[in-house]
Amino acid sequence: MKPDAKLLTLPLFQGLSQQDLWHIMETTPMTFLSHNTLQPIANENERCDRLIFLLDGTVNIITFAHDHSYRLTEELQSPRAIEPEHLFGLHQRFMSKYTAQGKCNTMSISKSDIVRLTERYDIFRINLQNILSTQIQRLQQRPWHPSPTNLQERIVRFFFDHCTHPAGKKDFVIKMSQLATELNDTRLNVSAALNALENKQLITLTRGHITIPALERLK
């Protein structure tokens, strides 16, 4: 795939003319990297001073609770920009850790060059605004979803509220007692509800792990 065609697969560059794409490639410093399995791409709390694009392959997103008492691993498929919302604003650091799942390729552009592109290209700026606006709207809608009516629904809500993407495979590393604390219920009740979900083949339980093969099936 030609470099300009590769850029067109990324949401931020869609709608730009061929001439604009070539001009961006000629005038904008871009760092292209290949990553092997388990190689880190970005680390939790690392300064977000560049926008990283996943060009191909799959990465694992590992997100920790504030006290690191539990963590969640998700899969991120290409093409995708990694945490564009943390390039600006109050907390300009990566929220999660990103590692390669198999071989993958990334491209990164510095924050200053991203700002320059938004100033020069209206379509690029609108694309970035659309991405950020979509994330804000999804967060605004969450509190207005119907409240869970039982513990099993509360557990499912816990899963969805902690996931970056509402579909695909998820792996929670969390003790049953910790999950019970998060849900303000007893360990015994939480265990029974999780086993009911496992009996429906919606999750898999192992010691300290809750694996969800397809989160969308829990809706």
mmCIF file of C-alpha atoms in Angstrom:
data_model
loop_
_atom_site.group_PDB
_atom_site.id
_atom_site.type_symbol
_atom_site.label_atom_id
_atom_site.label_comp_id
_atom_site.label_asym_id
_atom_site.label_seq_id
_atom_site.Cartn_x
_atom_site.Cartn_y
_atom_site.Cartn_z
ATOM 1 C CA MET A 1 0.000 0.000 0.000
ATOM 2 C CA LYS A 2 1.339 3.439 -0.944
ATOM 3 C CA PRO A 3 2.123 5.798 1.952
ATOM 4 C CA ASP A 4 -0.642 8.228 0.956
ATOM 5 C CA ALA A 5 -3.136 5.347 0.745
ATOM 6 C CA LYS A 6 -2.013 4.217 4.200
ATOM 7 C CA LEU A 7 -2.708 7.707 5.570
ATOM 8 C CA LEU A 8 -6.206 7.632 4.087
ATOM 9 C CA THR A 9 -7.063 4.610 6.253
ATOM 10 C CA LEU A 10 -6.610 6.829 9.338
ATOM 11 C CA PRO A 11 -9.705 8.826 10.388
ATOM 12 C CA LEU A 12 -7.784 12.087 10.810
ATOM 13 C CA PHE A 13 -6.647 12.110 7.171
ATOM 14 C CA GLN A 14 -9.867 11.000 5.493
ATOM 15 C CA GLY A 15 -11.299 13.563 3.080
ATOM 16 C CA LEU A 16 -7.973 15.240 2.297
ATOM 17 C CA SER A 17 -7.030 15.610 -1.358
ATOM 18 C CA GLN A 18 -4.170 13.694 -2.941
ATOM 19 C CA GLN A 19 -2.233 16.933 -3.252
ATOM 20 C CA ASP A 20 -2.722 17.753 0.431
ATOM 21 C CA LEU A 21 -1.624 14.255 1.465
ATOM 22 C CA TRP A 22 1.586 14.485 -0.530
ATOM 23 C CA HIS A 23 2.289 17.946 0.869
ATOM 24 C CA ILE A 24 1.771 16.665 4.425
ATOM 25 C CA MET A 25 4.136 13.750 3.789
ATOM 26 C CA GLU A 26 6.789 16.061 2.331
ATOM 27 C CA THR A 27 6.632 18.711 5.070
ATOM 28 C CA THR A 28 5.637 16.864 8.247
ATOM 29 C CA PRO A 29 8.206 14.806 10.203
ATOM 30 C CA MET A 30 6.775 11.327 10.796
ATOM 31 C CA THR A 31 8.329 8.525 12.807
ATOM 32 C CA PHE A 32 7.588 5.024 11.519
ATOM 33 C CA LEU A 33 8.335 2.082 13.801
ATOM 34 C CA SER A 34 7.894 -1.694 13.662
ATOM 35 C CA HIS A 35 7.090 -3.479 16.916
ATOM 36 C CA ASN A 36 7.506 -7.126 17.820
ATOM 37 C CA THR A 37 5.299 -9.154 20.165
ATOM 38 C CA LEU A 38 4.979 -7.640 23.675
ATOM 39 C CA GLN A 39 7.147 -4.649 22.743
ATOM 40 C CA PRO A 40 5.808 -1.486 24.437
ATOM 41 C CA ILE A 41 4.417 1.251 22.199
ATOM 42 C CA ALA A 42 3.377 3.690 24.946
ATOM 43 C CA ASN A 43 3.434 3.390 28.724
ATOM 44 C CA GLU A 44 0.927 4.365 31.391
ATOM 45 C CA ASN A 45 1.544 7.920 32.665
ATOM 46 C CA GLU A 46 4.119 8.585 29.935
ATOM 47 C CA ARG A 47 3.935 12.141 28.614
ATOM 48 C CA CYS A 48 1.641 12.310 25.585
ATOM 49 C CA ASP A 49 3.741 14.669 23.465
ATOM 50 C CA ARG A 50 2.979 12.962 20.144
ATOM 51 C CA LEU A 51 0.044 11.360 18.401
ATOM 52 C CA ILE A 52 0.643 7.667 17.709
ATOM 53 C CA PHE A 53 -1.206 5.952 14.877
ATOM 54 C CA LEU A 54 -1.534 2.175 14.718
ATOM 55 C CA LEU A 55 -1.129 1.500 10.993
ATOM 56 C CA ASP A 56 -1.531 -2.278 11.010
ATOM 57 C CA GLY A 57 -1.650 -5.166 13.438
ATOM 58 C CA THR A 58 -3.153 -5.385 16.911
ATOM 59 C CA VAL A 59 -2.063 -3.987 20.271
ATOM 60 C CA ASN A 60 -3.041 -4.816 23.837
ATOM 61 C CA ILE A 61 -4.353 -1.939 25.940
ATOM 62 C CA ILE A 62 -3.583 -2.479 29.628
ATOM 63 C CA THR A 63 -5.379 -0.128 32.008
ATOM 64 C CA PHE A 64 -4.829 -0.169 35.774
ATOM 65 C CA ALA A 65 -7.040 0.990 38.633
ATOM 66 C CA HIS A 66 -5.641 4.075 40.396
ATOM 67 C CA ASP A 67 -4.292 1.910 43.222
ATOM 68 C CA HIS A 68 -3.295 -0.890 40.802
ATOM 69 C CA SER A 69 -5.608 -3.286 42.664
ATOM 70 C CA TYR A 70 -6.932 -4.610 39.354
ATOM 71 C CA ARG A 71 -6.332 -4.202 35.643
ATOM 72 C CA LEU A 72 -8.028 -4.671 32.301
ATOM 73 C CA THR A 73 -6.504 -5.858 29.034
ATOM 74 C CA GLU A 74 -8.253 -5.071 25.754
ATOM 75 C CA GLU A 75 -7.383 -5.487 22.092
ATOM 76 C CA LEU A 76 -7.074 -2.510 19.737
ATOM 77 C CA GLN A 77 -7.250 -3.154 16.002
ATOM 78 C CA SER A 78 -5.685 -0.980 13.321
ATOM 79 C CA PRO A 79 -6.087 1.570 11.885
ATOM 80 C CA ARG A 80 -6.496 3.757 14.955
ATOM 81 C CA ALA A 81 -5.088 6.814 16.696
ATOM 82 C CA ILE A 82 -3.944 6.124 20.264
ATOM 83 C CA GLU A 83 -5.463 8.415 22.914
ATOM 84 C CA PRO A 84 -5.819 11.614 20.855
ATOM 85 C CA GLU A 85 -7.877 13.029 23.752
ATOM 86 C CA HIS A 86 -4.753 13.137 25.947
ATOM 87 C CA LEU A 87 -2.719 15.196 23.512
ATOM 88 C CA PHE A 88 -4.377 18.311 24.971
ATOM 89 C CA GLY A 89 -6.219 19.259 28.121
ATOM 90 C CA LEU A 90 -5.607 18.821 31.836
ATOM 91 C CA HIS A 91 -3.976 15.357 31.840
ATOM 92 C CA GLN A 92 -1.503 15.131 28.946
ATOM 93 C CA ARG A 93 -0.251 11.637 29.740
ATOM 94 C CA PHE A 94 -1.181 8.222 28.419
ATOM 95 C CA MET A 95 -3.847 6.612 30.559
ATOM 96 C CA SER A 96 -2.983 3.039 29.548
ATOM 97 C CA LYS A 97 -0.060 0.888 28.543
ATOM 98 C CA TYR A 98 0.090 -0.290 24.918
ATOM 99 C CA THR A 99 2.040 -3.371 23.826
ATOM 100 C CA ALA A 100 2.242 -5.101 20.464
ATOM 101 C CA GLN A 101 0.242 -8.273 20.020
ATOM 102 C CA GLY A 102 2.291 -9.863 17.275
ATOM 103 C CA LYS A 103 4.074 -7.670 14.773
ATOM 104 C CA CYS A 104 2.580 -4.245 14.127
ATOM 105 C CA ASN A 105 3.591 -0.879 12.712
ATOM 106 C CA THR A 106 3.032 2.621 14.038
ATOM 107 C CA MET A 107 3.516 6.180 12.887
ATOM 108 C CA SER A 108 3.814 9.144 15.233
ATOM 109 C CA ILE A 109 3.613 12.904 14.715
ATOM 110 C CA SER A 110 4.691 15.435 17.332
ATOM 111 C CA LYS A 111 2.111 17.541 19.131
ATOM 112 C CA SER A 112 3.460 20.757 17.614
ATOM 113 C CA ASP A 113 3.082 19.323 14.108
ATOM 114 C CA ILE A 114 -0.458 18.111 14.891
ATOM 115 C CA VAL A 115 -1.322 21.683 15.916
ATOM 116 C CA ARG A 116 0.198 22.985 12.681
ATOM 117 C CA LEU A 117 -1.854 20.502 10.613
ATOM 118 C CA THR A 118 -5.069 21.567 12.360
ATOM 119 C CA GLU A 119 -4.279 25.199 11.551
ATOM 120 C CA ARG A 120 -3.515 24.533 7.895
ATOM 121 C CA TYR A 121 -6.088 21.889 6.942
ATOM 122 C CA ASP A 122 -9.744 22.434 7.831
ATOM 123 C CA ILE A 123 -10.621 18.780 7.132
ATOM 124 C CA PHE A 124 -7.884 17.528 9.457
ATOM 125 C CA ARG A 125 -9.108 19.857 12.224
ATOM 126 C CA ILE A 126 -12.750 18.803 11.709
ATOM 127 C CA ASN A 127 -11.781 15.121 11.774
ATOM 128 C CA LEU A 128 -9.984 15.625 15.089
ATOM 129 C CA GLN A 129 -12.929 17.562 16.501
ATOM 130 C CA ASN A 130 -15.317 14.795 15.424
ATOM 131 C CA ILE A 131 -13.233 12.123 17.171
ATOM 132 C CA LEU A 132 -13.079 14.106 20.408
ATOM 133 C CA SER A 133 -16.755 15.112 20.234
ATOM 134 C CA THR A 134 -17.832 11.498 19.738
ATOM 135 C CA GLN A 135 -15.897 10.426 22.844
ATOM 136 C CA ILE A 136 -17.407 13.260 24.906
ATOM 137 C CA GLN A 137 -20.945 12.431 23.767
ATOM 138 C CA ARG A 138 -20.529 8.749 24.643
ATOM 139 C CA LEU A 139 -19.336 9.680 28.130
ATOM 140 C CA GLN A 140 -22.227 12.109 28.577
ATOM 141 C CA GLN A 141 -24.740 9.408 27.661
ATOM 142 C CA ARG A 142 -23.444 6.809 30.138
ATOM 143 C CA PRO A 143 -25.066 8.194 33.312
ATOM 144 C CA TRP A 144 -28.445 8.267 31.520
ATOM 145 C CA HIS A 145 -28.520 4.598 30.603
ATOM 146 C CA PRO A 146 -31.165 2.549 32.481
ATOM 147 C CA SER A 147 -29.945 1.594 35.956
ATOM 148 C CA PRO A 148 -29.119 -2.090 36.572
ATOM 149 C CA THR A 149 -31.936 -3.943 38.322
ATOM 150 C CA ASN A 150 -29.901 -6.813 39.760
ATOM 151 C CA LEU A 151 -26.330 -7.775 40.641
ATOM 152 C CA GLN A 152 -25.670 -9.528 37.341
ATOM 153 C CA GLU A 153 -26.612 -6.367 35.448
ATOM 154 C CA ARG A 154 -24.416 -4.297 37.775
ATOM 155 C CA ILE A 155 -21.478 -6.568 37.000
ATOM 156 C CA VAL A 156 -22.096 -6.154 33.272
ATOM 157 C CA ARG A 157 -22.289 -2.370 33.749
ATOM 158 C CA PHE A 158 -18.949 -2.516 35.608
ATOM 159 C CA PHE A 159 -17.401 -4.307 32.622
ATOM 160 C CA PHE A 160 -18.716 -1.799 30.076
ATOM 161 C CA ASP A 161 -17.853 1.257 32.168
ATOM 162 C CA HIS A 162 -14.215 0.205 32.386
ATOM 163 C CA CYS A 163 -13.699 -0.732 28.735
ATOM 164 C CA THR A 164 -12.350 1.637 26.122
ATOM 165 C CA HIS A 165 -14.167 -0.165 23.317
ATOM 166 C CA PRO A 166 -17.626 -1.733 23.802
ATOM 167 C CA ALA A 167 -16.825 -4.900 21.871
ATOM 168 C CA GLY A 168 -14.225 -7.621 21.529
ATOM 169 C CA LYS A 169 -12.206 -9.696 23.950
ATOM 170 C CA LYS A 170 -11.540 -8.362 27.468
ATOM 171 C CA ASP A 171 -9.535 -9.767 30.350
ATOM 172 C CA PHE A 172 -10.019 -8.435 33.874
ATOM 173 C CA VAL A 173 -7.390 -9.357 36.443
ATOM 174 C CA ILE A 174 -9.308 -8.751 39.658
ATOM 175 C CA LYS A 175 -9.893 -10.631 42.889
ATOM 176 C CA MET A 176 -13.447 -11.619 43.701
ATOM 177 C CA SER A 177 -13.232 -9.690 46.980
ATOM 178 C CA GLN A 178 -12.097 -6.555 45.114
ATOM 179 C CA LEU A 179 -14.967 -6.817 42.643
ATOM 180 C CA ALA A 180 -17.395 -7.266 45.539
ATOM 181 C CA THR A 181 -16.008 -4.078 47.114
ATOM 182 C CA GLU A 182 -16.375 -2.183 43.841
ATOM 183 C CA LEU A 183 -20.002 -3.312 43.583
ATOM 184 C CA ASN A 184 -20.783 -2.855 47.303
ATOM 185 C CA ASP A 185 -21.990 -6.452 47.622
ATOM 186 C CA THR A 186 -20.798 -9.690 49.182
ATOM 187 C CA ARG A 187 -18.156 -11.917 47.684
ATOM 188 C CA LEU A 188 -20.595 -14.849 47.777
ATOM 189 C CA ASN A 189 -23.249 -12.973 45.796
ATOM 190 C CA VAL A 190 -20.723 -11.749 43.237
ATOM 191 C CA SER A 191 -19.355 -15.266 42.820
ATOM 192 C CA ALA A 192 -22.851 -16.647 42.209
ATOM 193 C CA ALA A 193 -23.626 -13.942 39.621
ATOM 194 C CA LEU A 194 -20.334 -14.513 37.790
ATOM 195 C CA ASN A 195 -20.917 -18.258 37.719
ATOM 196 C CA ALA A 196 -24.344 -17.642 36.212
ATOM 197 C CA LEU A 197 -22.707 -15.612 33.429
ATOM 198 C CA GLU A 198 -20.145 -18.370 32.914
ATOM 199 C CA ASN A 199 -22.921 -20.963 32.656
ATOM 200 C CA LYS A 200 -24.335 -18.885 29.799
ATOM 201 C CA GLN A 201 -20.867 -19.035 28.155
ATOM 202 C CA LEU A 202 -20.593 -15.260 28.262
ATOM 203 C CA ILE A 203 -17.448 -15.184 30.428
ATOM 204 C CA THR A 204 -14.714 -17.571 31.559
ATOM 205 C CA LEU A 205 -13.510 -17.623 35.155
ATOM 206 C CA THR A 206 -10.047 -18.632 36.275
ATOM 207 C CA ARG A 207 -8.201 -17.740 39.468
ATOM 208 C CA GLY A 208 -8.019 -13.946 39.594
ATOM 209 C CA HIS A 209 -9.159 -13.592 35.968
ATOM 210 C CA ILE A 210 -12.453 -12.822 34.280
ATOM 211 C CA THR A 211 -12.169 -13.322 30.514
ATOM 212 C CA ILE A 212 -14.898 -11.984 28.259
ATOM 213 C CA PRO A 213 -14.611 -13.461 24.741
ATOM 214 C CA ALA A 214 -16.959 -10.853 23.189
ATOM 215 C CA LEU A 215 -18.158 -7.941 25.306
ATOM 216 C CA GLU A 216 -20.956 -7.106 22.879
ATOM 217 C CA ARG A 217 -22.668 -10.393 23.754
ATOM 218 C CA LEU A 218 -23.275 -9.110 27.295
ATOM 219 C CA LYS A 219 -25.591 -6.311 26.143
#
